[in-house]
XYZ file of C-alpha atoms in Angstrom:
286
model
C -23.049 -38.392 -114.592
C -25.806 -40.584 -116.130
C -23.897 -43.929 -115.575
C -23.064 -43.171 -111.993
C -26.393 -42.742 -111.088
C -27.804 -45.876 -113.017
C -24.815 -48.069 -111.412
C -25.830 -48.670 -107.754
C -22.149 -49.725 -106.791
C -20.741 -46.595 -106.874
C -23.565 -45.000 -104.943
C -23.182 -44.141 -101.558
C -25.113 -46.401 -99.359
C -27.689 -45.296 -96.478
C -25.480 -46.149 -93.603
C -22.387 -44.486 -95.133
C -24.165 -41.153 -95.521
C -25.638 -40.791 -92.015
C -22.134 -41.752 -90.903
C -20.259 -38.979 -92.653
C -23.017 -36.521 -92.056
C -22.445 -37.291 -88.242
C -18.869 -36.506 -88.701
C -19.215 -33.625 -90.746
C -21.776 -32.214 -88.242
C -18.839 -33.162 -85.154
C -15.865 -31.408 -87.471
C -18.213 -27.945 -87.653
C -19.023 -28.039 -84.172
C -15.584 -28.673 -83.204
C -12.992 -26.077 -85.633
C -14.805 -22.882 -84.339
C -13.579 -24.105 -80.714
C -10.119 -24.209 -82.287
C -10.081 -21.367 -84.846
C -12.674 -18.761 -84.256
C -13.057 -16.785 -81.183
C -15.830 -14.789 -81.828
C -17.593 -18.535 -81.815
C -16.040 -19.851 -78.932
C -18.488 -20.389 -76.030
C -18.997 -18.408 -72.914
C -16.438 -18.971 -70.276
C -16.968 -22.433 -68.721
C -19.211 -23.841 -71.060
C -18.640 -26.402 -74.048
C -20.017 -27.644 -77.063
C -19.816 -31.092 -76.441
C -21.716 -33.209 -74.285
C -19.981 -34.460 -71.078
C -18.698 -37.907 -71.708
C -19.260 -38.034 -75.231
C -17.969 -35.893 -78.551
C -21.589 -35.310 -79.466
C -22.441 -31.786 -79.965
C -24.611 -29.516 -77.907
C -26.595 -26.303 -76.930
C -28.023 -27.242 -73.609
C -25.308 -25.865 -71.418
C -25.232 -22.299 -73.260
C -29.351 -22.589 -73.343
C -29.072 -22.988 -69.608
C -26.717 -20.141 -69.218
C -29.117 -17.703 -71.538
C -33.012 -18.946 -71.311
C -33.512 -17.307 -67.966
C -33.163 -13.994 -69.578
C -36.069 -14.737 -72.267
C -39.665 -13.531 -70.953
C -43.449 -14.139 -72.772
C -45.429 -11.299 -72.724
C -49.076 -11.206 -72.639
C -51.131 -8.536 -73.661
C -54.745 -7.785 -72.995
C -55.460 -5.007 -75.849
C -58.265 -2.891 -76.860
C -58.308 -2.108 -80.659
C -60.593 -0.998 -83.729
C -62.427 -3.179 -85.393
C -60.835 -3.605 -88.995
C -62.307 -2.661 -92.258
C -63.506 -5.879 -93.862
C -66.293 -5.972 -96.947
C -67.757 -9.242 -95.075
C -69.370 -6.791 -92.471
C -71.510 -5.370 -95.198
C -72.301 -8.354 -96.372
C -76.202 -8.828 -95.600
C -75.511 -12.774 -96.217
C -72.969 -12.854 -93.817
C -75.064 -10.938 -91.038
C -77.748 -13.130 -91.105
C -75.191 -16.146 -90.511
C -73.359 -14.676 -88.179
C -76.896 -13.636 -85.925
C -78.064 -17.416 -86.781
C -75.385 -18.437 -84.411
C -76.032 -16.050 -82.146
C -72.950 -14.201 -83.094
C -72.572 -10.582 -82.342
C -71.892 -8.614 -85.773
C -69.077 -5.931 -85.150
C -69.652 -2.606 -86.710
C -66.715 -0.491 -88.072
C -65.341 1.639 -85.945
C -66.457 -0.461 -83.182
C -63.347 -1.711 -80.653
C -63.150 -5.042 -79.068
C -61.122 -7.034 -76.340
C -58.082 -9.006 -77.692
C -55.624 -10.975 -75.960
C -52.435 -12.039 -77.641
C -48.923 -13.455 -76.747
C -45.417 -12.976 -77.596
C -41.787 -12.625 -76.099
C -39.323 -10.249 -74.854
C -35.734 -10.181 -73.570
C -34.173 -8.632 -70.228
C -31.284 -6.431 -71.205
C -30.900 -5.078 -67.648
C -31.744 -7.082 -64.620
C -31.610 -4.650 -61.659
C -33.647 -2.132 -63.558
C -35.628 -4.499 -64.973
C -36.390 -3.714 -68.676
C -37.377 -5.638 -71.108
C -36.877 -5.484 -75.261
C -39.774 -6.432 -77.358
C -42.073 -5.969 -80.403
C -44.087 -2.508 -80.086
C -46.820 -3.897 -82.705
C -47.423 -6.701 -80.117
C -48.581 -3.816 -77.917
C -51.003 -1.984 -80.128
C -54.122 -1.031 -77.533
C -52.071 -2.573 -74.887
C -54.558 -2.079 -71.635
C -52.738 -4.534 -69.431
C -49.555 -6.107 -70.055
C -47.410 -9.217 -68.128
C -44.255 -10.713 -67.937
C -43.561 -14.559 -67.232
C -40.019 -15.222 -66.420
C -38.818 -19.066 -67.476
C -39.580 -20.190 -63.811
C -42.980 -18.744 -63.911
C -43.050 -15.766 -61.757
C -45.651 -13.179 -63.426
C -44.986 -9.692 -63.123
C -47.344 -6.545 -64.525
C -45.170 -4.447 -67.036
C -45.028 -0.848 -67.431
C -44.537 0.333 -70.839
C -41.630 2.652 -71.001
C -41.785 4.032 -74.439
C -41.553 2.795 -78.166
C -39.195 3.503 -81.161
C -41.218 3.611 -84.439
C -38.149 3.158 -86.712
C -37.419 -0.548 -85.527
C -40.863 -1.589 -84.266
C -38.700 -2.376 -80.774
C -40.359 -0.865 -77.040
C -38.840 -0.926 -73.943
C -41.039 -2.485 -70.443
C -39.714 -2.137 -66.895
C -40.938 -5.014 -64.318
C -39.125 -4.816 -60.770
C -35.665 -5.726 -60.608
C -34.860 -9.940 -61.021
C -31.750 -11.385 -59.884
C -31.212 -12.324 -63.484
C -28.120 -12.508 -65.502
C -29.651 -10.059 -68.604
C -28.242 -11.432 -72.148
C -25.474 -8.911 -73.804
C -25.537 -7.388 -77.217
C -23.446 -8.693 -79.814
C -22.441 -6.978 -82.982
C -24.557 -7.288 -85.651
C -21.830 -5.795 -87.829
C -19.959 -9.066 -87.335
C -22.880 -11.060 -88.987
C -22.247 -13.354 -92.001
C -24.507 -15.744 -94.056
C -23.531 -19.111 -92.704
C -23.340 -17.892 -88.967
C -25.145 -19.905 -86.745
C -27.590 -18.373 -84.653
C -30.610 -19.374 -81.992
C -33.693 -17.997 -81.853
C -35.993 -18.107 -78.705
C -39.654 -17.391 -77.560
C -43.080 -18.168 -77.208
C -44.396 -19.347 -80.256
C -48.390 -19.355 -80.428
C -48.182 -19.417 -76.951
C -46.672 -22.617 -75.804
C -44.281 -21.392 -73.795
C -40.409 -21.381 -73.850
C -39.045 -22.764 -77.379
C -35.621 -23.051 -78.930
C -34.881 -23.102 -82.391
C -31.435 -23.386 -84.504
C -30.663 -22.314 -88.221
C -28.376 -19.828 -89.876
C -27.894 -16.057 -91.119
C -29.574 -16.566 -94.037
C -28.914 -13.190 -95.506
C -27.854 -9.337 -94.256
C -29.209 -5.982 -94.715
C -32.401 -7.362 -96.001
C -34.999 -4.127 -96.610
C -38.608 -3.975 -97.718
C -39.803 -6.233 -95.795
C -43.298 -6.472 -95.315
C -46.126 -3.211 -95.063
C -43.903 -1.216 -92.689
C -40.619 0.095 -93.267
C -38.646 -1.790 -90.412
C -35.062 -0.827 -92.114
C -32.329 -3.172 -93.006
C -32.713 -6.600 -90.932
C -31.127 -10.067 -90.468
C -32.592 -12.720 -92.174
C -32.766 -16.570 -90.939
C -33.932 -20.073 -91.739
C -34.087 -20.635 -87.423
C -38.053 -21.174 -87.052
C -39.838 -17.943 -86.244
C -43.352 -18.476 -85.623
C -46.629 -16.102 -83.974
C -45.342 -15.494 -81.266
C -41.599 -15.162 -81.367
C -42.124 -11.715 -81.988
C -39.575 -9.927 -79.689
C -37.588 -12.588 -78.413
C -33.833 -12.506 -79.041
C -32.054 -13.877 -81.640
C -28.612 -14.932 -80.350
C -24.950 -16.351 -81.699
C -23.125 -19.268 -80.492
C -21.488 -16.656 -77.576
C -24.785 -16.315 -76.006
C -25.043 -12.671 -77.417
C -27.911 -10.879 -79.236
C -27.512 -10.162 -82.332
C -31.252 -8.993 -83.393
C -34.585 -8.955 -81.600
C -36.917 -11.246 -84.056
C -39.986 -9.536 -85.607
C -41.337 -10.493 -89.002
C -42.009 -13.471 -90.900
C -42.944 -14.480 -94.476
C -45.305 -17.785 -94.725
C -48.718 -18.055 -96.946
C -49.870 -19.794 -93.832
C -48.492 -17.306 -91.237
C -46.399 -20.216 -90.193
C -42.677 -20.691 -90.446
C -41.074 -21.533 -94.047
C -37.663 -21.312 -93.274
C -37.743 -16.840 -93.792
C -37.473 -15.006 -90.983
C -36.357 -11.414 -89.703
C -35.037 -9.913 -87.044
C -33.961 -6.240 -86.073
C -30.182 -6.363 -86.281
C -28.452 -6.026 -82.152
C -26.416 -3.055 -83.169
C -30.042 -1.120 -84.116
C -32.286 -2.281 -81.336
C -28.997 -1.293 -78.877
C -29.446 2.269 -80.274
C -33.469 2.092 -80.173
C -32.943 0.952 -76.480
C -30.688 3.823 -75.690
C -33.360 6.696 -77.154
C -36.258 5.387 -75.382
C -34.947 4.919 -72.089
C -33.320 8.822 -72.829
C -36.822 9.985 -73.830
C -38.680 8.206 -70.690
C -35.899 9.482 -67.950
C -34.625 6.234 -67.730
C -37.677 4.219 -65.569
């Protein structure tokens, strides 16, 4: 091992690696077409670009992006318990700069921004993140072409942090469900929303891991784990396979920053299917 690494001859060079990554990458892209079904494209569409044998996701993001919403949320809420507001050090800075000092118990005005998916186009509902909604006093929809709607919420399911909004019917093909069931580390999935608010955004990794529990201060059950960038944000938007399905509704992150690290979670399709199902039951439906 030593003397292959001190002999430069036998090392690959530069131009030989990006050259068999590229054909590596093209083999991958291309033996699911062949061999796998439950990878094969939606009717129609391919993985390679017209004209060339390059891979790509732009016809498939196309065919699914329409069905991916931001929500905004204007939100009344408590003020948090922090030891700063007792602070007489920090009062006196904070009224230097003419900074009003919250009190506990005090509420105050917040906006914030995440994502949702339409599961159901002539009824118009929408899947999202129910902790995005906390003090929700006003809450609105942006389809991908920029029409604005006001959402009603319909009802939330505590056990998977999912709720259910209804905006008036869109002539909108609404993404499916896939089965989560069917998930494997090494799948390739997409993950799409709004992250920190700058609109639209596509990102690509892998199942990173299944059945992951314990994550984070609530209980959110067993959820899929991926390297695909989830940022503040994506909260809510769907998490999809190569088929254009769902296969979990993205919610959680771990970063020191509260940026993306490569670990993120999202509730697996099969749950946030049945979550769908109780809520609408519970609310009559819309």
């Amino acid at each position: 091992m030593g003397r292959a690494q001190r002999n430069p001859s036998r090392a690959l060079k530069p131009a030989v690696l990006v050259a068999l990554c590229l054909a590596l990458t093209a083999c991958a892209w291309q033996v699911p077409l062949r061999t796998s079904r439950a990878a094969a494209p939606p009717d129609g569409l391919s993985f390679l670009k017209p004209g060339t044998r390059y891979p790509t996701l732009a016809p498939l993001m196309r065919r699914v992006t329409p069905a991916v919403v931001n929500v905004a949320v204007d939100a009344v809420v408590r003020v948090e318990k922090n030891p700063l507001l007792k602070d007489p050090d920090f009062r006196r800075f904070m009224r230097h700069f003419g900074q009003e000092v919250p009190q506990e118990g005090d509420t105050e005005r917040r906006q914030s921004v995440g994502s949702g998916v339409i599961v159901d186009a002539g009824r118009g509902y929408v899947l999202t993140n129910q902790h995005l909604l906390e003090g929700a006093t006003a809450i609105e929809v942006t389809l991908k072409d920029r029409r604005n709607y006001r959402a009603r919420l319909l009802g939330v399911d505590d056990d998977t942090d999912l709720a259910v909004l209804q905006i008036p019917g869109v002539a909108i093909t609404p993404l499916p469900f896939g089965d989560s069931r069917a998930l494997e580390v090494g799948d390739f999935v997409i993950a799409i929303g709004n992250p920190f608010g700058l609109g639209q955004t596509v990102t690509s990794g892998i199942v990173s891991a299944v059945s992951r529990s314990g994550v984070g201060d609530a209980d959110l059950g067993e959820l899929v784990q991926t390297d695909a960038s989830i940022n503040p944000g994506n909260s809510g938007g769907p998490l999809i396979n190569l088929a254009g399905e769902v296969v979990g509704i993205n919610t959680a992150l771990i970063g020191p920053s509260g940026g993306n690290v490569g670990i993120g979670f999202a509730v697996p399709s099969n749950r946030a299917r049945a979550a769908l199902a109780r809520v609408l039951k519970r609310s009559g439906g819309g």
